Short mmCIF file of C-alpha atoms and ligand atoms in Angstrom, two decimals:
data_model
loop_
_atom_site.label_atom_id
_atom_site.label_comp_id
_atom_site.label_asym_id
_atom_site.label_seq_id
_atom_site.Cartn_x
_atom_site.Cartn_y
_atom_site.Cartn_z
CA MET A 1 68.28 14.97 -40.78
CA GLN A 2 65.49 16.24 -43.00
CA LEU A 3 64.29 13.41 -45.22
CA SER A 4 62.08 14.06 -48.26
CA ARG A 5 59.53 16.76 -47.45
CA VAL A 6 57.33 15.34 -50.20
CA ALA A 7 57.33 11.78 -48.86
CA GLU A 8 56.55 13.13 -45.39
CA GLN A 9 53.30 14.56 -46.72
CA PHE A 10 51.59 11.23 -47.29
CA THR A 11 51.00 8.17 -45.18
CA GLU A 12 51.40 4.48 -45.83
CA SER A 13 48.56 2.99 -47.88
CA VAL A 14 45.65 2.16 -45.56
CA ILE A 15 44.44 -0.49 -48.02
CA ARG A 16 47.69 -2.42 -47.78
CA GLU A 17 47.86 -1.83 -44.04
CA MET A 18 44.44 -3.50 -43.64
CA THR A 19 45.75 -6.46 -45.66
CA ARG A 20 48.61 -6.83 -43.20
CA ARG A 21 46.26 -6.58 -40.24
CA ALA A 22 44.03 -9.24 -41.82
CA LYS A 23 47.03 -11.57 -42.07
CA GLN A 24 47.66 -11.21 -38.34
CA HIS A 25 44.06 -12.14 -37.56
CA PRO A 26 43.54 -15.94 -37.56
CA GLY A 27 40.86 -17.07 -40.03
CA SER A 28 40.38 -13.59 -41.46
CA ILE A 29 38.70 -12.84 -44.78
CA ASN A 30 40.47 -10.04 -46.60
CA LEU A 31 37.90 -7.79 -48.26
CA ALA A 32 40.28 -4.85 -48.03
CA GLN A 33 42.77 -4.95 -50.90
CA GLY A 34 41.30 -5.50 -54.38
CA PHE A 35 42.62 -8.83 -55.52
CA PRO A 36 40.80 -12.07 -56.31
CA ASP A 37 41.14 -15.23 -54.23
CA PHE A 38 40.26 -17.37 -57.28
CA PRO A 39 42.80 -18.61 -59.83
CA ALA A 40 43.88 -16.66 -62.89
CA PRO A 41 42.91 -18.18 -66.27
CA ALA A 42 44.93 -21.37 -66.86
CA GLU A 43 45.76 -20.59 -70.50
CA ILE A 44 47.31 -17.23 -69.60
CA LYS A 45 49.43 -18.84 -66.90
CA GLN A 46 50.53 -21.43 -69.46
CA ALA A 47 51.52 -18.64 -71.88
CA ALA A 48 53.76 -17.16 -69.16
CA ILE A 49 55.37 -20.53 -68.46
CA GLU A 50 56.05 -21.00 -72.16
CA ALA A 51 57.55 -17.53 -72.49
CA ILE A 52 59.92 -18.24 -69.61
CA GLN A 53 60.87 -21.61 -71.07
CA GLN A 54 61.46 -20.03 -74.46
CA ASP A 55 63.88 -17.74 -72.68
CA VAL A 56 62.01 -14.48 -72.97
CA ASN A 57 63.88 -13.58 -69.82
CA GLN A 58 65.87 -10.46 -70.61
CA TYR A 59 64.76 -6.84 -70.79
CA ALA A 60 62.02 -6.21 -73.29
CA ILE A 61 62.04 -2.96 -75.28
CA THR A 62 61.69 -0.37 -72.55
CA TRP A 63 58.28 0.89 -73.72
CA GLY A 64 56.94 -2.64 -74.19
CA SER A 65 57.38 -5.77 -76.28
CA LYS A 66 56.12 -5.47 -79.83
CA ASN A 67 53.68 -8.34 -79.36
CA LEU A 68 52.09 -6.68 -76.37
CA ARG A 69 51.88 -3.24 -77.95
CA ASP A 70 50.28 -4.74 -81.05
CA ALA A 71 47.79 -6.66 -78.92
CA ILE A 72 46.92 -3.52 -76.91
CA VAL A 73 46.32 -1.50 -80.07
CA ALA A 74 44.07 -4.20 -81.57
CA LYS A 75 42.11 -4.55 -78.34
CA VAL A 76 41.50 -0.82 -77.80
CA LYS A 77 40.31 -0.54 -81.38
CA TRP A 78 37.45 -2.96 -80.88
CA TYR A 79 36.62 -2.18 -77.28
CA ASN A 80 37.38 1.51 -76.81
CA GLY A 81 37.01 2.80 -80.35
CA MET A 82 40.51 4.29 -80.41
CA ASP A 83 42.91 4.14 -83.35
CA LEU A 84 46.50 4.01 -82.13
CA ASN A 85 49.97 3.41 -83.46
CA PRO A 86 51.87 0.74 -81.48
CA GLU A 87 55.18 2.55 -81.99
CA LYS A 88 54.03 6.03 -81.06
CA ASN A 89 51.10 5.85 -78.70
CA VAL A 90 51.79 3.00 -76.25
CA THR A 91 54.00 2.76 -73.16
CA VAL A 92 53.94 -0.57 -71.32
CA THR A 93 54.53 -0.06 -67.60
CA CYS A 94 54.69 -1.96 -64.31
CA GLY A 95 50.95 -1.93 -63.75
CA ALA A 96 48.49 0.94 -63.94
CA THR A 97 50.21 2.27 -60.84
CA GLU A 98 53.42 3.03 -62.68
CA ALA A 99 51.48 4.22 -65.73
CA MET A 100 49.78 6.85 -63.55
CA ILE A 101 52.92 8.21 -61.92
CA SER A 102 54.78 8.18 -65.27
CA ALA A 103 51.88 10.03 -66.88
CA MET A 104 51.79 12.61 -64.13
CA LYS A 105 55.53 13.17 -64.15
CA ALA A 106 55.45 13.46 -67.93
CA VAL A 107 52.89 16.26 -68.08
CA VAL A 108 52.81 18.13 -64.77
CA ASN A 109 54.99 21.05 -63.63
CA PRO A 110 55.36 22.25 -60.05
CA GLY A 111 52.52 24.61 -59.27
CA ASP A 112 50.09 22.97 -61.69
CA GLU A 113 46.75 21.84 -60.33
CA VAL A 114 45.33 18.39 -60.91
CA ILE A 115 41.64 17.71 -60.35
CA ILE A 116 40.76 14.52 -58.49
CA PHE A 117 37.22 13.31 -57.92
CA GLU A 118 36.62 12.18 -54.35
CA PRO A 119 36.15 9.59 -52.96
CA PHE A 120 39.27 8.55 -54.90
CA TYR A 121 41.60 5.61 -55.30
CA GLU A 122 44.21 6.41 -52.71
CA ASN A 123 47.27 6.57 -55.02
CA TYR A 124 46.17 9.72 -56.84
CA GLY A 125 46.95 12.16 -54.00
CA PRO A 126 50.54 10.90 -53.51
CA ASP A 127 50.94 10.78 -57.33
CA CYS A 128 50.15 14.50 -57.40
CA LEU A 129 52.56 15.30 -54.61
CA LEU A 130 55.34 13.19 -56.17
CA SER A 131 54.96 15.06 -59.41
CA GLY A 132 54.80 18.48 -57.77
CA ALA A 133 51.13 19.12 -58.53
CA THR A 134 48.55 20.55 -56.18
CA PRO A 135 45.53 18.28 -55.99
CA ARG A 136 42.12 19.93 -56.25
CA TYR A 137 39.17 17.81 -55.19
CA VAL A 138 35.70 17.60 -56.70
CA ARG A 139 33.12 15.66 -54.74
CA LEU A 140 31.13 12.72 -56.13
CA HIS A 141 27.87 13.06 -54.22
CA ALA A 142 26.22 10.02 -52.64
CA PRO A 143 23.95 8.13 -53.08
CA ASP A 144 24.50 8.16 -56.87
CA TRP A 145 28.01 9.63 -56.70
CA GLU A 146 26.94 12.48 -58.95
CA ILE A 147 29.11 15.34 -60.11
CA ASP A 148 27.79 18.81 -59.41
CA ARG A 149 28.51 20.66 -62.67
CA THR A 150 28.97 23.99 -60.91
CA GLU A 151 31.50 22.51 -58.50
CA LEU A 152 33.31 20.94 -61.43
CA GLU A 153 33.44 24.21 -63.35
CA HIS A 154 34.74 26.03 -60.28
CA ALA A 155 37.58 23.51 -59.89
CA PHE A 156 38.96 24.29 -63.36
CA ASN A 157 41.11 27.39 -63.80
CA GLU A 158 44.17 28.55 -65.74
CA ASN A 159 46.46 26.47 -63.47
CA THR A 160 44.62 23.21 -64.18
CA LYS A 161 46.96 20.84 -65.99
CA ALA A 162 45.03 17.61 -65.69
CA VAL A 163 41.93 15.89 -64.37
CA ILE A 164 42.12 12.29 -63.16
CA ILE A 165 39.10 10.16 -64.02
CA ASN A 166 38.58 6.62 -62.85
CA THR A 167 35.74 4.82 -64.57
CA PRO A 168 34.39 2.32 -63.59
CA ASN A 169 35.23 3.80 -60.24
CA ASN A 170 36.96 2.52 -57.17
CA PRO A 171 35.61 2.83 -54.47
CA THR A 172 32.06 3.88 -55.46
CA GLY A 173 31.20 1.59 -58.38
CA LYS A 174 30.18 4.64 -60.42
CA VAL A 175 30.38 4.33 -64.20
CA TYR A 176 30.78 7.76 -65.77
CA THR A 177 28.12 8.56 -68.36
CA ARG A 178 28.76 10.00 -71.79
CA GLU A 179 27.23 13.33 -70.66
CA GLU A 180 29.57 13.53 -67.68
CA LEU A 181 32.60 12.72 -69.81
CA GLU A 182 31.51 15.26 -72.43
CA ALA A 183 31.24 17.91 -69.72
CA ILE A 184 34.74 17.08 -68.47
CA ALA A 185 36.06 17.03 -72.04
CA GLY A 186 34.56 20.46 -72.71
CA LEU A 187 36.32 21.87 -69.66
CA CYS A 188 39.60 20.21 -70.63
CA GLU A 189 39.38 21.91 -74.01
CA ARG A 190 38.41 25.25 -72.50
CA TYR A 191 41.30 25.24 -69.99
CA ASP A 192 43.83 23.36 -72.15
CA ALA A 193 43.99 20.47 -69.67
CA ILE A 194 44.67 16.75 -70.04
CA ALA A 195 42.34 13.93 -68.95
CA ILE A 196 44.30 11.14 -67.29
CA THR A 197 41.91 8.25 -67.17
CA ASP A 198 42.33 5.07 -65.15
CA GLU A 199 40.16 2.43 -66.81
CA ILE A 200 41.38 -0.76 -65.18
CA TYR A 201 37.83 -1.90 -64.36
CA GLU A 202 36.59 -1.31 -67.93
CA HIS A 203 35.29 -4.87 -68.28
CA ILE A 204 33.72 -5.17 -64.83
CA LEU A 205 30.31 -3.65 -65.47
CA TYR A 206 26.79 -4.46 -64.26
CA ASP A 207 23.19 -4.00 -65.32
CA GLY A 208 24.00 -3.19 -68.94
CA CYS A 209 26.29 -0.22 -68.17
CA GLN A 210 28.67 0.73 -70.97
CA HIS A 211 32.26 1.79 -70.57
CA ILE A 212 33.32 4.93 -72.44
CA SER A 213 36.91 6.10 -72.81
CA ILE A 214 37.09 9.89 -72.73
CA ALA A 215 39.94 9.65 -75.28
CA SER A 216 37.40 8.40 -77.84
CA LEU A 217 35.32 11.60 -77.58
CA PRO A 218 35.80 14.24 -80.28
CA GLY A 219 38.72 16.57 -79.54
CA MET A 220 40.10 14.39 -76.74
CA GLU A 221 42.51 12.19 -78.71
CA ASP A 222 45.42 14.59 -78.18
CA ARG A 223 44.59 15.56 -74.63
CA SER A 224 44.00 12.21 -72.92
CA ILE A 225 46.21 9.61 -71.31
CA THR A 226 44.38 6.30 -71.02
CA ILE A 227 45.68 3.94 -68.38
CA ASN A 228 44.97 0.27 -68.04
CA SER A 229 46.48 -3.05 -66.95
CA ILE A 230 45.92 -6.77 -66.89
CA SER A 231 45.50 -6.71 -63.08
CA LYS A 232 41.73 -6.69 -62.86
CA THR A 233 40.49 -7.93 -66.25
CA PHE A 234 42.60 -11.09 -66.07
CA SER A 235 42.90 -11.49 -62.28
CA LEU A 236 46.67 -10.97 -62.44
CA THR A 237 47.35 -8.21 -59.92
CA GLY A 238 50.76 -9.64 -59.00
CA TRP A 239 52.17 -9.62 -62.52
CA ARG A 240 52.56 -5.86 -62.72
CA VAL A 241 51.84 -5.29 -66.39
CA GLY A 242 49.99 -2.16 -67.44
CA TRP A 243 50.12 0.62 -70.03
CA ALA A 244 49.54 4.26 -70.81
CA LEU A 245 48.09 5.33 -74.18
CA ALA A 246 48.42 8.84 -75.52
CA CYS A 247 49.17 10.94 -78.60
CA ASP A 248 52.74 10.96 -80.03
CA ARG A 249 53.89 14.07 -78.17
CA ILE A 250 52.70 12.95 -74.73
CA THR A 251 53.84 9.34 -75.25
CA ALA A 252 57.37 10.52 -76.06
CA GLU A 253 57.55 12.08 -72.58
CA VAL A 254 55.82 9.18 -70.78
CA LYS A 255 58.28 6.72 -72.34
CA LYS A 256 61.27 8.64 -70.98
CA VAL A 257 59.88 8.90 -67.46
CA HIS A 258 58.94 5.22 -67.51
CA ASP A 259 62.40 4.19 -68.74
CA PHE A 260 64.16 5.94 -65.88
CA LEU A 261 61.64 4.81 -63.27
CA THR A 262 61.54 1.08 -64.00
CA VAL A 263 63.19 0.30 -67.39
CA GLY A 264 60.39 -2.10 -68.16
CA ALA A 265 57.67 -4.49 -67.08
CA PRO A 266 58.54 -8.22 -66.69
CA ALA A 267 59.39 -9.51 -70.18
CA PRO A 268 57.82 -13.01 -70.13
CA LEU A 269 54.68 -11.66 -68.49
CA GLN A 270 54.35 -9.11 -71.29
CA GLU A 271 54.18 -12.01 -73.75
CA ALA A 272 51.51 -13.69 -71.65
CA ALA A 273 49.64 -10.38 -71.44
CA ALA A 274 49.71 -10.17 -75.24
CA PHE A 275 48.14 -13.63 -75.31
CA ALA A 276 45.52 -12.56 -72.74
CA LEU A 277 44.47 -9.54 -74.80
CA GLN A 278 43.68 -11.83 -77.72
CA MET A 279 41.19 -13.91 -75.73
CA PRO A 280 37.83 -14.22 -77.48
CA GLU A 281 35.09 -11.73 -76.64
CA LYS A 282 33.28 -14.51 -74.76
CA TYR A 283 35.95 -14.24 -72.06
CA TYR A 284 34.70 -10.75 -71.21
CA ALA A 285 31.03 -11.78 -71.25
CA ASP A 286 31.80 -14.63 -68.83
CA LEU A 287 33.81 -12.28 -66.63
CA GLN A 288 30.84 -9.91 -66.37
CA ALA A 289 28.45 -12.75 -65.60
CA SER A 290 30.60 -14.11 -62.81
CA TYR A 291 31.22 -10.67 -61.31
CA THR A 292 27.49 -9.96 -61.43
CA GLN A 293 26.90 -13.04 -59.31
CA MET A 294 29.63 -11.97 -56.85
CA ARG A 295 28.17 -8.47 -56.60
CA ASP A 296 24.67 -9.77 -56.02
CA ASN A 297 25.87 -12.19 -53.34
CA MET A 298 27.77 -9.46 -51.57
CA LEU A 299 24.78 -7.13 -51.74
CA SER A 300 22.53 -9.77 -50.25
CA ALA A 301 25.08 -10.35 -47.47
CA LEU A 302 25.09 -6.63 -46.65
CA GLU A 303 21.44 -5.74 -47.11
CA PRO A 304 20.19 -7.32 -43.85
CA THR A 305 22.92 -5.54 -41.84
CA PRO A 306 22.92 -1.98 -40.51
CA PHE A 307 25.70 -1.12 -43.01
CA HIS A 308 23.74 0.45 -45.85
CA PRO A 309 25.31 -0.60 -49.19
CA PHE A 310 25.38 1.59 -52.30
CA LYS A 311 24.79 -0.61 -55.33
CA PRO A 312 27.82 -0.52 -57.64
CA PHE A 313 27.47 -0.43 -61.44
CA GLY A 314 31.08 -1.26 -62.14
CA ALA A 315 34.37 -2.38 -60.51
CA TYR A 316 34.34 -4.81 -57.59
CA TYR A 317 33.72 -2.85 -54.43
CA ILE A 318 30.71 -1.87 -52.37
CA MET A 319 30.72 1.30 -50.30
CA CYS A 320 28.52 1.17 -47.24
CA ASP A 321 27.18 3.92 -45.06
CA CYS A 322 27.71 2.75 -41.47
CA THR A 323 26.62 5.95 -39.66
CA ASP A 324 23.75 4.46 -37.63
CA PHE A 325 25.75 1.49 -36.44
CA MET A 326 28.81 3.58 -35.61
CA GLN A 327 26.75 5.97 -33.53
CA GLU A 328 25.14 3.09 -31.67
CA GLN A 329 28.53 1.53 -30.90
CA ASP A 330 30.33 4.82 -30.19
CA LEU A 331 32.79 4.28 -33.00
CA ASP A 332 34.19 7.66 -34.02
CA THR A 333 36.19 6.98 -37.12
CA ALA A 334 35.98 4.72 -40.15
CA PHE A 335 39.24 3.14 -39.02
CA ASP A 336 37.69 2.31 -35.61
CA PHE A 337 34.81 0.68 -37.46
CA SER A 338 37.10 -1.40 -39.69
CA LEU A 339 39.06 -2.59 -36.65
CA TYR A 340 35.82 -3.42 -34.84
CA LEU A 341 34.58 -5.43 -37.80
CA LEU A 342 37.88 -7.28 -38.10
CA ASP A 343 37.83 -8.06 -34.40
CA LYS A 344 34.21 -9.29 -34.29
CA THR A 345 34.08 -11.15 -37.62
CA GLY A 346 37.59 -11.50 -39.02
CA ILE A 347 36.45 -9.50 -42.08
CA ALA A 348 38.95 -6.87 -43.21
CA THR A 349 37.60 -3.79 -45.04
CA VAL A 350 38.92 -0.38 -45.97
CA PRO A 351 37.89 2.65 -43.89
CA GLY A 352 36.10 5.21 -46.04
CA SER A 353 38.36 7.95 -44.65
CA SER A 354 41.22 6.74 -46.85
CA PHE A 355 39.29 7.81 -49.96
CA TYR A 356 38.93 11.47 -48.92
CA ALA A 357 41.40 14.36 -48.68
CA ASN A 358 39.88 15.27 -45.34
CA PRO A 359 39.52 11.88 -43.61
CA LYS A 360 36.50 13.18 -41.66
CA ASP A 361 34.49 13.31 -44.89
CA GLY A 362 34.75 9.55 -45.21
CA HIS A 363 34.24 8.50 -41.62
CA LYS A 364 30.78 7.11 -42.20
CA TYR A 365 31.84 4.87 -45.09
CA THR A 366 33.50 1.48 -45.37
CA ARG A 367 34.50 -0.33 -48.55
CA PHE A 368 33.94 -4.05 -49.02
CA CYS A 369 35.74 -5.77 -51.89
CA PHE A 370 33.93 -8.71 -53.49
CA CYS A 371 36.28 -10.24 -56.08
CA LYS A 372 36.09 -13.51 -54.19
CA LYS A 373 35.09 -17.14 -54.67
CA LEU A 374 31.41 -17.78 -54.02
CA GLU A 375 32.35 -19.87 -50.98
CA THR A 376 34.31 -16.92 -49.55
CA LEU A 377 31.27 -14.71 -50.09
CA GLU A 378 29.07 -17.33 -48.39
CA ALA A 379 31.41 -17.28 -45.38
CA VAL A 380 31.16 -13.47 -45.37
CA GLN A 381 27.37 -13.71 -45.43
CA GLU A 382 27.43 -16.11 -42.49
CA ARG A 383 29.72 -13.92 -40.46
CA LEU A 384 27.66 -10.81 -41.18
CA GLN A 385 24.60 -12.57 -39.70
CA TYR A 386 26.05 -11.37 -36.40
CA PHE A 387 24.78 -7.90 -37.29
CA LYS A 388 21.49 -8.94 -38.83
CA VAL A 389 18.72 -6.38 -38.24
CA ASP A 390 15.22 -7.93 -37.93
N1 PLP B 401 43.79 1.97 -60.26
C1 PLP B 401 42.74 1.63 -59.52
C2 PLP B 401 41.50 2.44 -59.62
C3 PLP B 401 42.79 0.52 -58.67
O1 PLP B 401 41.72 0.18 -57.97
C4 PLP B 401 43.99 -0.24 -58.60
C5 PLP B 401 44.09 -1.40 -57.71
O2 PLP B 401 43.27 -1.69 -56.89
C6 PLP B 401 45.06 0.16 -59.39
C7 PLP B 401 44.94 1.26 -60.22
C8 PLP B 401 46.35 -0.61 -59.41
O3 PLP B 401 46.51 -1.17 -60.66
P1 PLP B 401 47.78 -2.04 -61.06
O4 PLP B 401 47.69 -3.32 -60.28
O5 PLP B 401 47.63 -2.27 -62.51
O6 PLP B 401 48.97 -1.25 -60.71
#
């Protein structure tokens, strides 16, 4: 029997597969999937407990509880410089993951092209296929993960419906500059395309980098869908609360797709998310300070090894170029390298190949995630001593 031809076109997530492999390996340290091993903020957990006890346990309004939509609108006003209406511009979803597929299904028609920068977060390719779009890839060039403007211009054409941006970026740690976003915005206007922007690492920034939402640039208000969630900013990846922000016309379509996909995100956790979004600004400053320490520790664990790290400016991953070591050890693929590393050290990582349309393009890279307690990062450093180059 022929099952879905679309589903057959993509594979299981390599990131989540590495998590499973890590679990089978005694004493492993999972630096594959991006979730913290430290606790979520106590006051947010308390807000969820209270919401459950107050019996906020039935379906919320499908596009999000009023409290949460109000909190989102207030937060994006001060942080992202966007002026939104909580009734018309917000759809609360089950994480950024559902926001992305709802956004895609709301705007894309079969045959449309969607531009994806690569290396990419691995959901975007399947999101395109599930919504009938043809992905078109534009390379971010190492070591600075730069966009070649000519390549970008060539990717846009009359079939381009959308461009997916992820800033701060997973897996590279790139933070898109205003000039880059302006260039993308200009092309969106020229080709009547929409920017779908995944900003879930917007508060995880280093070395004074600033986050800019493309939707806040002139002319982009009506042609952007801004996606976010509480997963990364509040260390709550398992709660599955996210949102998509867009103009009235686009939101009306996103709401319908979302309703029929999931009905709604967990009601009590929406209330706790509303509480989280009203945390004082100091929360975000402390978050940046603690992530800066984690990044610096992870960099100093990697620097003495033959796995050359690229310094990230945002998000919580480090890409490494492992070419020299792989050649020395006769390891052909990034997956072979990740399995080797897991076997020798118990450290699980993500093979760079899973961030590229053609896996070969990512074979020299491996991604290490560092949203971990300092003691976990110390253990990583100790284990990586095995590879220390004098
Ligand atoms: N977008 C990016 C870029 C991610 O890195 C991740 C998780 O690692 C997600 C989305 C998933 O977000 P959520 O947990 O809100 O669905």
